[in-house]
CSV table of C-alpha atoms in Angstrom, one decimal:
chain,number,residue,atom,x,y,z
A,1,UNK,CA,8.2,-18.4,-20.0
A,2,UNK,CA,7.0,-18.9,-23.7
A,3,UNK,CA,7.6,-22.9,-23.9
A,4,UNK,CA,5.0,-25.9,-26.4
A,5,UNK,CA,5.4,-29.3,-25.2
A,6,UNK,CA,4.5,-32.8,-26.2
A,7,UNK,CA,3.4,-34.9,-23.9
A,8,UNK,CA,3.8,-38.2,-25.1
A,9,UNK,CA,7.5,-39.5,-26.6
A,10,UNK,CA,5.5,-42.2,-28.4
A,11,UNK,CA,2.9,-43.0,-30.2
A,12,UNK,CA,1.6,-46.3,-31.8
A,13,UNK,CA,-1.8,-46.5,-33.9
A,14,UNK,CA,-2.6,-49.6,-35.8
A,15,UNK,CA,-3.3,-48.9,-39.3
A,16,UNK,CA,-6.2,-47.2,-41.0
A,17,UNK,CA,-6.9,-46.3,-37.4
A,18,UNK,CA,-7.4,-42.2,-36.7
A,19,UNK,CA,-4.5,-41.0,-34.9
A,20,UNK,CA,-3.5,-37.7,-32.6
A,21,UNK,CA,-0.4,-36.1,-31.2
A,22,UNK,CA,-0.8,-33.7,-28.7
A,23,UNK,CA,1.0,-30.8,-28.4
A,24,UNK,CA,0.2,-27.3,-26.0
A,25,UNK,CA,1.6,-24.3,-25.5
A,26,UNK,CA,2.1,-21.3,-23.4
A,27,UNK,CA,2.8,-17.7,-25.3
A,28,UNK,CA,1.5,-14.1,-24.6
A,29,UNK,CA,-0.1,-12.6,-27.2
A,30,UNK,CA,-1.2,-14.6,-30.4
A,31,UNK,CA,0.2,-17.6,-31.1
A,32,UNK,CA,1.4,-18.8,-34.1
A,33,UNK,CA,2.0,-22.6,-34.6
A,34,UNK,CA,3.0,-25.3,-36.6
A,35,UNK,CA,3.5,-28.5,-37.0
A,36,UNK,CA,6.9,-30.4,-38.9
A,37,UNK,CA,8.1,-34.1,-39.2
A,38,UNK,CA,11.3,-35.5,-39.4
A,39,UNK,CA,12.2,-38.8,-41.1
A,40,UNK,CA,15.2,-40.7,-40.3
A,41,UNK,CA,18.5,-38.8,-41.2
A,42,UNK,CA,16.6,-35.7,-42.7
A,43,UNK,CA,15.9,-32.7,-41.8
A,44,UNK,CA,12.4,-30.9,-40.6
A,45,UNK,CA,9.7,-31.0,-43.0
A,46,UNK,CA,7.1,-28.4,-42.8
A,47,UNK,CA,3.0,-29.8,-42.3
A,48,UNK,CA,0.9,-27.0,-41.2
A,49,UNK,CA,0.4,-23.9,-39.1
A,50,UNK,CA,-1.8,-22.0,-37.9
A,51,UNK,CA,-1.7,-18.0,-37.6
A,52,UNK,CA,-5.6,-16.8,-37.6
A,53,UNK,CA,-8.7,-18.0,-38.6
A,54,UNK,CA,-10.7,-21.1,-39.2
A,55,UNK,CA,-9.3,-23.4,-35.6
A,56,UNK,CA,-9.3,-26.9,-38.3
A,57,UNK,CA,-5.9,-26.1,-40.2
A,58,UNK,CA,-5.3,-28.7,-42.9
A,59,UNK,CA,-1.9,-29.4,-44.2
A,60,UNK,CA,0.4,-31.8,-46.0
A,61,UNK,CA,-0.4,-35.9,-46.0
A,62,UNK,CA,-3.7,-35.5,-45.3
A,63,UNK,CA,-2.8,-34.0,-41.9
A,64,UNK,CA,-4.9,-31.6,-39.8
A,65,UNK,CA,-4.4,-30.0,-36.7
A,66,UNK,CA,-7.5,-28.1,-34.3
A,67,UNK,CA,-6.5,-25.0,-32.9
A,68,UNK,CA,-8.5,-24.8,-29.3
A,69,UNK,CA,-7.3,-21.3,-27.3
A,70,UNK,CA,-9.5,-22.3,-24.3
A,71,UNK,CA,-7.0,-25.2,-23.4
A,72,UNK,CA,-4.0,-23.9,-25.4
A,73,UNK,CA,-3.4,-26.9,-27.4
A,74,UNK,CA,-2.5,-27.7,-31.4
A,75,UNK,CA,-3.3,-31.1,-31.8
A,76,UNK,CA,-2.5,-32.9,-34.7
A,77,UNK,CA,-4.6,-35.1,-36.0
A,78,UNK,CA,-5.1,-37.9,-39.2
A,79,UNK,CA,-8.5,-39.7,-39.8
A,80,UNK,CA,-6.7,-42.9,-41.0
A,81,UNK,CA,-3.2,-43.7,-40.5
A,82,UNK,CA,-0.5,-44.6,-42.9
A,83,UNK,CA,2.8,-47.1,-42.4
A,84,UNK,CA,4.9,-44.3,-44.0
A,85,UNK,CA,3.2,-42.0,-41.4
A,86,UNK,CA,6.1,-43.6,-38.9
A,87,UNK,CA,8.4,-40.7,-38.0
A,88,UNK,CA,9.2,-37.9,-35.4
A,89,UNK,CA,7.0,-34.9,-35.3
A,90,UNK,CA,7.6,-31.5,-33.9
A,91,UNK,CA,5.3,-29.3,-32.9
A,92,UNK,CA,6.8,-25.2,-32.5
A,93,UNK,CA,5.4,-22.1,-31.7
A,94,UNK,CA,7.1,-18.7,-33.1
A,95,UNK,CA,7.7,-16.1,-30.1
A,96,UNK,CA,7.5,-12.7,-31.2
A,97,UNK,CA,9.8,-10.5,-29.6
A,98,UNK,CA,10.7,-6.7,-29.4
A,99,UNK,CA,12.5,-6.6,-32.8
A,100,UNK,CA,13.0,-10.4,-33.7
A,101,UNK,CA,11.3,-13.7,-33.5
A,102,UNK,CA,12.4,-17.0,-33.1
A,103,UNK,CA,10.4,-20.9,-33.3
A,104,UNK,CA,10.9,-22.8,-30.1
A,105,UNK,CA,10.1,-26.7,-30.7
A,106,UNK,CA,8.9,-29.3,-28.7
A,107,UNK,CA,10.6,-32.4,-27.8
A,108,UNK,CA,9.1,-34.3,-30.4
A,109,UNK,CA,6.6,-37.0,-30.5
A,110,UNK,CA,7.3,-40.4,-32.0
A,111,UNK,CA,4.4,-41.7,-33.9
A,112,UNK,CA,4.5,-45.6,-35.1
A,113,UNK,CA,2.1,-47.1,-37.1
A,114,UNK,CA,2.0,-50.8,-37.4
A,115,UNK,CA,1.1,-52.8,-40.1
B,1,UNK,CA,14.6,-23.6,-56.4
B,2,UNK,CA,17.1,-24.1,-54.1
B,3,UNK,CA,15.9,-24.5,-50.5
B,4,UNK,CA,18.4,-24.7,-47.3
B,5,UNK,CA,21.5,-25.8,-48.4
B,6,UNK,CA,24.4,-26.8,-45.4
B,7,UNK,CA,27.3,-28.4,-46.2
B,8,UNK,CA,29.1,-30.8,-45.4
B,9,UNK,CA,26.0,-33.1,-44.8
B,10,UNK,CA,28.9,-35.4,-42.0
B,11,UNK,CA,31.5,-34.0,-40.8
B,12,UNK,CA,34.2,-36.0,-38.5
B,13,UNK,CA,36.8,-34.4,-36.1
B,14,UNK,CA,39.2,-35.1,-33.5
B,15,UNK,CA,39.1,-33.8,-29.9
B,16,UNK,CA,40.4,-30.6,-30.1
B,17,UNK,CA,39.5,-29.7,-33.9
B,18,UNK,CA,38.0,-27.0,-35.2
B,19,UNK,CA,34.5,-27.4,-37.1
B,20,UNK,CA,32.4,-24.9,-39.5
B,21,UNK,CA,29.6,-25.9,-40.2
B,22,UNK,CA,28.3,-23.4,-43.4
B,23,UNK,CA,24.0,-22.6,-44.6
B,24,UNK,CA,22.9,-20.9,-47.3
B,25,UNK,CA,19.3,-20.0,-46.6
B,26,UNK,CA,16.9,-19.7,-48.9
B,27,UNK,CA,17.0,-17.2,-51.7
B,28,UNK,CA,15.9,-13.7,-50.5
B,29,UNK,CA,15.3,-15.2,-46.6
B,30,UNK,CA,17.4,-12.9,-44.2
B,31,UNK,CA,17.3,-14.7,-40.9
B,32,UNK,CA,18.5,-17.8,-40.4
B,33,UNK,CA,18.5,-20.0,-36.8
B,34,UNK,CA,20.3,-22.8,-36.0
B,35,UNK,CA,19.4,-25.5,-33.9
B,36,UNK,CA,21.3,-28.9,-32.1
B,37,UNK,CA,19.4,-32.2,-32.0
B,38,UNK,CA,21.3,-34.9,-29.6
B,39,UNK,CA,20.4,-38.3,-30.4
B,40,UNK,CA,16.7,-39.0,-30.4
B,41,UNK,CA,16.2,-36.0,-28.8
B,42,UNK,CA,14.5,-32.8,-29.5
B,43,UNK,CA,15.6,-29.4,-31.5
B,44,UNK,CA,17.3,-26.7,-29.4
B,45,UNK,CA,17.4,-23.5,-30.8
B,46,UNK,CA,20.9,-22.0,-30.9
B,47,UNK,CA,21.3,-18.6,-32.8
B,48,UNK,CA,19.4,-16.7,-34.2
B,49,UNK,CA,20.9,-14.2,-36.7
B,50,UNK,CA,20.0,-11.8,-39.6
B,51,UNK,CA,22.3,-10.1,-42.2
B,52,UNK,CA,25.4,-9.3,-40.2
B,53,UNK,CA,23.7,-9.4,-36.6
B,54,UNK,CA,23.1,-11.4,-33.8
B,55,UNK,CA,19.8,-11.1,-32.7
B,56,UNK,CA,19.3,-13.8,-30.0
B,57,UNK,CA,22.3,-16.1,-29.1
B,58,UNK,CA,20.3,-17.3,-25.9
B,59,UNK,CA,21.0,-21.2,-26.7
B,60,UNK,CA,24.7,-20.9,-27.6
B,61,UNK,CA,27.3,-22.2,-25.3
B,62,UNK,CA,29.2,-19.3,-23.9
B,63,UNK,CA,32.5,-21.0,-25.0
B,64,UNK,CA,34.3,-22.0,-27.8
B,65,UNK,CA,30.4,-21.4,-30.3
B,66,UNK,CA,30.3,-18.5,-32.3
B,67,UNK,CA,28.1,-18.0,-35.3
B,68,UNK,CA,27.9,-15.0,-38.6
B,69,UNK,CA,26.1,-14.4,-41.1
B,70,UNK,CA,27.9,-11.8,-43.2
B,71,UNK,CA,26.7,-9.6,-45.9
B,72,UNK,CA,27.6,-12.1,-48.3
B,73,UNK,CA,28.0,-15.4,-48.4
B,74,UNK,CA,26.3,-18.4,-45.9
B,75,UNK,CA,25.9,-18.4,-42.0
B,76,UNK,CA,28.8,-20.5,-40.2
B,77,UNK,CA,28.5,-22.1,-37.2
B,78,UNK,CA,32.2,-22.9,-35.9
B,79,UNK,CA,33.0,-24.9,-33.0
B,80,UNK,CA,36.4,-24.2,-31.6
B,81,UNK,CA,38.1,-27.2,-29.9
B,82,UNK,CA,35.5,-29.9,-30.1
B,83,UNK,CA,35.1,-31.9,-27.5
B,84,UNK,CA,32.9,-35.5,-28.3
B,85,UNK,CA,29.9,-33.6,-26.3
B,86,UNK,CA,29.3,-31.9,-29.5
B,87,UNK,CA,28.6,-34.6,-31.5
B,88,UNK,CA,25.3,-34.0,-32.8
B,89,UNK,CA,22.8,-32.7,-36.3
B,90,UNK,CA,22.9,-29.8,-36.5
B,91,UNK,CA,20.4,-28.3,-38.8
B,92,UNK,CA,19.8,-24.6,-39.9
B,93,UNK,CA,16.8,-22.5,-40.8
B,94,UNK,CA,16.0,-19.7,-42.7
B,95,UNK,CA,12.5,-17.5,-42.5
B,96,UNK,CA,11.9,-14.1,-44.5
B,97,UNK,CA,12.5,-11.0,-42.9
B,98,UNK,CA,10.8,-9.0,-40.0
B,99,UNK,CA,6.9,-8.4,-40.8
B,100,UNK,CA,6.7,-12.3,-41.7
B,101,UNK,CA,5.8,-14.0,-37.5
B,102,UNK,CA,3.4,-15.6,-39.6
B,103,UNK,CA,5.5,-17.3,-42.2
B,104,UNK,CA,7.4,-20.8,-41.5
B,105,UNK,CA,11.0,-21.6,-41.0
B,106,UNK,CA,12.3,-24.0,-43.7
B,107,UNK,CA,15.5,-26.2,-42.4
B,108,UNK,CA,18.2,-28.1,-44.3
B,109,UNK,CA,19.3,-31.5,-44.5
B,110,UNK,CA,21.6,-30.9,-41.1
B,111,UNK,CA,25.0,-31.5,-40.7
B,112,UNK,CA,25.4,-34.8,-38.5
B,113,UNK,CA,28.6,-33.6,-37.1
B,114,UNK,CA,31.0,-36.8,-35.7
B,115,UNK,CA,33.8,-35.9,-32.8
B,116,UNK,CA,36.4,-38.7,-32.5
């Protein structure tokens, strides 16, 4: 079955510190992932994805996430962590079917950064 | 440059009520998901639909869900005789058409919908 999962429900990183959420996956064929947040009350915002390429994808907030095919993960990754960095993030892989496609998401990863 | 819209942002019903829960997806995107969040819990995808089809309803509950998307006008989610099980956001997606694996979803603001 085509599934991405998050191991961790929570993460806490002091401030200024470098911080990762880990996220793999299992697909046939290519994979195409991404990476989204959620604040509280909103909806999902989109970070990054990757698709083909360079494995270090940069995106939004100064986020970046390393594509590594060997041990099928996306994590995501952010040198030095921000307070308004706190929220829920999704990691989601697109399956590509037959004649359609669809994004499956993880179950999200809590990230908290203390002052 | 209107993104996702879904309306009504909270929507409250009684046991037994109907809800519709409408999306307008972005201009010129012809597919559209929709997906359930529980309570600090994660997204499950729903439907998936393009103009007038049904392409993958593997996450809908076989009863009283249905979803459209007609030629015109948004996708609605309804749920028939709501039971206070459905309370949840329920947020909807849209992604250009076939061709575009590559290309993101972008979701709306959710509808937190309330069964009393």
């Amino acid at each position: 079955a085509q599934s991405v999962a998050q191991p961790e429900d929570q993460v806490n990183v002091a401030e200024g510190n470098p911080l990762t959420v880990k996220c793999t996956y299992s697909v046939s064929g290519n994979p195409y992932l991404f990476w989204y947040v959620q604040y509280p009350n909103r909806g999902l915002q989109f970070l990054l994805k990757y698709i083909t390429g360079d494995n270090l994808v940069k995106g939004s907030y100064g986020f970046e996430a390393e594509f590594n095919k060997s041990q099928t993960s996306f994590h995501l990754k952010k040198p030095s962590a921000l307070v308004s960095d706190s929220a829920l993030y999704f990691c989601a892989v697109r399956v590509v079917y037959s004649s359609a496609s669809k994004i499956i998401f993880g179950s999200g990863t809590r990230l908290s950064i203390r002052p | 440059n209107a993104g996702v819209m879904q309306n009504p942002r909270h929507l409250v019903r009684r046991r037994g009520q109907e809800a519709r829960l409408r999306c307008s997806p972005v201009k010129g995107h012809s597919h559209v998901y929709w997906y359930r969040q529980l309570p600090e819990e994660g997204l499950k995808f729903m439907v998936y639909l393009q103009k007038e089809n049904i392409i993958d309803e593997s996450g809908m509950p076989k009863e009283r869900f249905s979803a459209e998307f007609p030629k015109e006008g948004p996708s609605i989610l309804r749920i028939q005789q709501v039971v206070r099980g459905d309370s949840a956001a329920y947020f909807c997606a849209s992604s250009p058409g076939q061709g575009y694996g590559a290309t993101e979803a972008f979701f709306g603001q959710g509808t937190r919908l309330t069964v009393v």
